[in-house]
Amino acid sequence: MNEKTKAYLLEAYEGEAQNREKKENDPWNPGFHLSPPAGWLNDPNGLCQSGGIYHVFFQYSPQDPCGKGLRSWGHYTSCDLLNWQYRGIFLCPDEWFDRSGVYSGCGVVSGNEIFLFYTGNVKEEGTFDYILAGRQANQVMVLQRPDGTMEKKLLLTNENYPDNYTCHVRDPKVWKHGSSWRMILGGRKKGDRGAALLYESEDLYCWRLKKEITSKIPFGYMWECPDVLSFGEKNFLSFCPQGISREEYRFQNVYQSGYIPLKGDIDHALEADENCFTEWDMGFDFYAPQTFVDQQGRRILIGWMGLPDIEGEYGNPTVERGWQHCLTLPRVITEKKGKLYQNPPAEFLKLRQDSYPLSEGQSVEISVPYVEGEFTELTDQPFSLVINQEVEIAWENGVFTLKFSNESGAGRKTRKAKIDGLASVRVYADSSSVEIFVNDGEFVFTSRYYPESQKRQMVLEHSAGKACLWSLKPMKVCLRMEEKD
Ligand code: FRU
């Protein structure tokens, strides 16, 4: 461990220790979503499964719940997606090439080994715009040696990107492609155009630029966190464009996150058709998702239940309680007729405790904050579910809405989406979030919110289908590293 690592970890763990108890005692501490032990969390990173163990890394800066500290990677592991062990800070900014933060990236499994890739962010001192000058975007691979020590290997620097790119090139996602490897990076071109760069490698060490992938006409000034998802012959490019104008029924957040079906495989795909961009999520808090294929062959997505640059619009009152943000539920992605569907994995059914059938006009009070609701056989009649008089989930005349009262939404008001017909709704309410899966996961609405009470009163105002609620037990998340299994 070098001196920089020691200094970073000392400060980070001190920050964690200061706020951890406050967070553990916070009624808004999530029961079945991964969140930072203390301080700030953003993107999920390095998602993979190896030897049966799921690894979830995350952008972490424990020193400051507002995210002002330098980013590191925190680390959780699990055998079953329900019991989690915090394993501490795995990567921190301790080299010249990542001195301003260990930014987002991925993990790939090759044999018994996990290779991690991330962007080492460097902001040079001086007067720069940090777009065209003053920033280094270093792509780095991390190797774990058999003796447990780790080596960071610098793979690509600003010199390796095309001349028409700014210094914003980041978020490597790597996957096996036939007998070789591909890496995709998100970027901002000069002239403010978002795009992605595809690299290829035979050995994960040496990377060559293969091509650029962008939209037919400009679609945002920057693309963050790209990913490529394949289902048989069908390929999709997922990314987070910044700079798209807001509309009434789509693109309602400051930045977007979605996917475009590609024509042909990634090596041969032409420009992505921005008219076919589908948002992953229609709620207030969803960004920077990453997917991986687990050992059962499921394509699983996890997103950040948050967004950058929302100050002034809405907020998260947990900051005063020493922490901010959480990840979404893991979601199994399936493909049907060129569309991607998201649903919680079957494992989450194991959290169900007591069941409460519910009929129209009826109100049920559940004494825990963790609740699942399933509404099926809906037949295009108006639907409306109210939670604690603070949240209204409704569908009528082809429009789905999610509304929060002022206090509980902390500035969040309404999100809407055009949904032609309604067949099913599945709601997962945690102590400070709600995720709504509509029509078997064709649409999802994800939001943080801050209920006053930790009991859940659910009122089904309209529905012409079957409805059932379940109280849920929380996941088990062990934060004490000394209790490692
Ligand atoms: C997305 C993002 C990434 C970057 C990371 C830094 O939220 O901006 O592009 O790598 O966050 O924390």
Tab-separated table of C-alpha atoms and ligand atoms in Angstrom, residues 42-43 59 71 103-104 119 170-171 224-225 287-288 304 308, ligand 1:
chain	number	residue	atom	x	y	z
A	42	ASN	CA	-23.269	7.266	-7.552
A	43	ASP	CA	-22.852	4.838	-10.481
A	59	GLN	CA	-18.732	5.194	-7.124
A	71	ARG	CA	-14.320	9.170	-6.012
A	103	TYR	CA	-14.250	7.065	-12.129
A	104	SER	CA	-16.735	4.550	-13.486
A	119	THR	CA	-11.336	5.822	-15.960
A	170	ARG	CA	-14.687	7.682	-20.051
A	171	ASP	CA	-16.593	4.796	-18.502
A	224	GLU	CA	-21.766	8.742	-20.509
A	225	CYS	CA	-21.708	5.114	-19.364
A	287	TYR	CA	-28.986	7.209	-14.341
A	288	ALA	CA	-25.729	5.458	-15.288
A	304	TRP	CA	-27.909	4.605	-9.892
A	308	PRO	CA	-26.047	14.477	-11.207
B	1	FRU	C1	-21.947	9.273	-14.411
B	1	FRU	C2	-20.529	9.773	-14.233
B	1	FRU	C3	-19.553	9.008	-15.094
B	1	FRU	C4	-18.261	9.169	-14.343
B	1	FRU	C5	-18.731	9.088	-12.905
B	1	FRU	C6	-17.921	9.915	-11.937
B	1	FRU	O1	-22.753	9.555	-13.333
B	1	FRU	O2	-20.436	11.164	-14.496
B	1	FRU	O3	-19.486	9.446	-16.440
B	1	FRU	O4	-17.338	8.169	-14.654
B	1	FRU	O5	-20.063	9.556	-12.914
B	1	FRU	O6	-18.356	9.700	-10.621
